[in-house]
Amino acid sequence: MPTISKKEYEEYRKLCYDRDHGRILTPDGLRLICESFSNNPEAIGKHMLETLARFRQKEEL
């Protein structure tokens, strides 16, 4: 029976935490974001970068 390392288990736990807290972007979620910005790549990119900046600020606290 295969086993996983402690590091792999911690990565799995983090993935589960992110999934449970709505931090995983699904294809439907991506489609919704793109449609809300009228498929404008600049607006979508700006939104993604602003969201990333907010996540990074929360991590620092």
XYZ file of C-alpha atoms in Angstrom:
61
model
C 0.000 0.000 0.000
C 1.515 3.377 -1.002
C 2.065 6.047 1.600
C 2.673 9.776 1.331
C 5.315 11.877 3.018
C 4.570 14.398 5.745
C 5.226 17.226 3.271
C 2.744 15.772 0.774
C 0.185 15.371 3.556
C 0.612 19.010 4.609
C 0.155 20.133 0.986
C -3.007 18.036 0.811
C -4.333 19.578 4.032
C -3.654 23.078 2.687
C -5.503 22.204 -0.536
C -8.471 20.945 1.502
C -8.452 24.138 3.587
C -8.383 26.294 0.452
C -11.183 24.253 -1.114
C -13.329 24.527 2.008
C -12.816 28.296 2.164
C -13.610 28.995 -1.487
C -10.077 29.678 -2.644
C -10.038 27.257 -5.567
C -10.948 28.757 -8.942
C -13.165 26.412 -10.925
C -13.835 26.640 -14.670
C -17.314 27.988 -13.901
C -15.838 30.577 -11.566
C -13.338 31.672 -14.195
C -16.117 31.881 -16.782
C -18.150 34.068 -14.405
C -15.229 36.433 -13.820
C -14.518 36.731 -17.545
C -18.153 37.414 -18.374
C -18.463 40.001 -15.605
C -15.617 41.967 -17.223
C -17.050 41.510 -20.758
C -14.099 39.252 -21.629
C -11.785 42.297 -21.519
C -8.323 40.823 -20.847
C -6.963 44.025 -19.294
C -9.866 44.325 -16.854
C -9.666 40.624 -15.969
C -5.912 40.868 -15.391
C -6.313 43.972 -13.222
C -8.974 42.215 -11.143
C -6.780 39.127 -10.690
C -3.758 41.189 -9.621
C -5.838 43.209 -7.150
C -7.249 39.994 -5.703
C -3.764 38.522 -5.383
C -2.600 41.653 -3.564
C -5.484 41.311 -1.076
C -4.597 37.644 -0.448
C -0.965 38.552 0.166
C -1.957 41.282 2.628
C -4.081 38.804 4.588
C -1.203 36.301 4.684
C 1.112 38.920 6.186
C -1.239 39.604 9.097
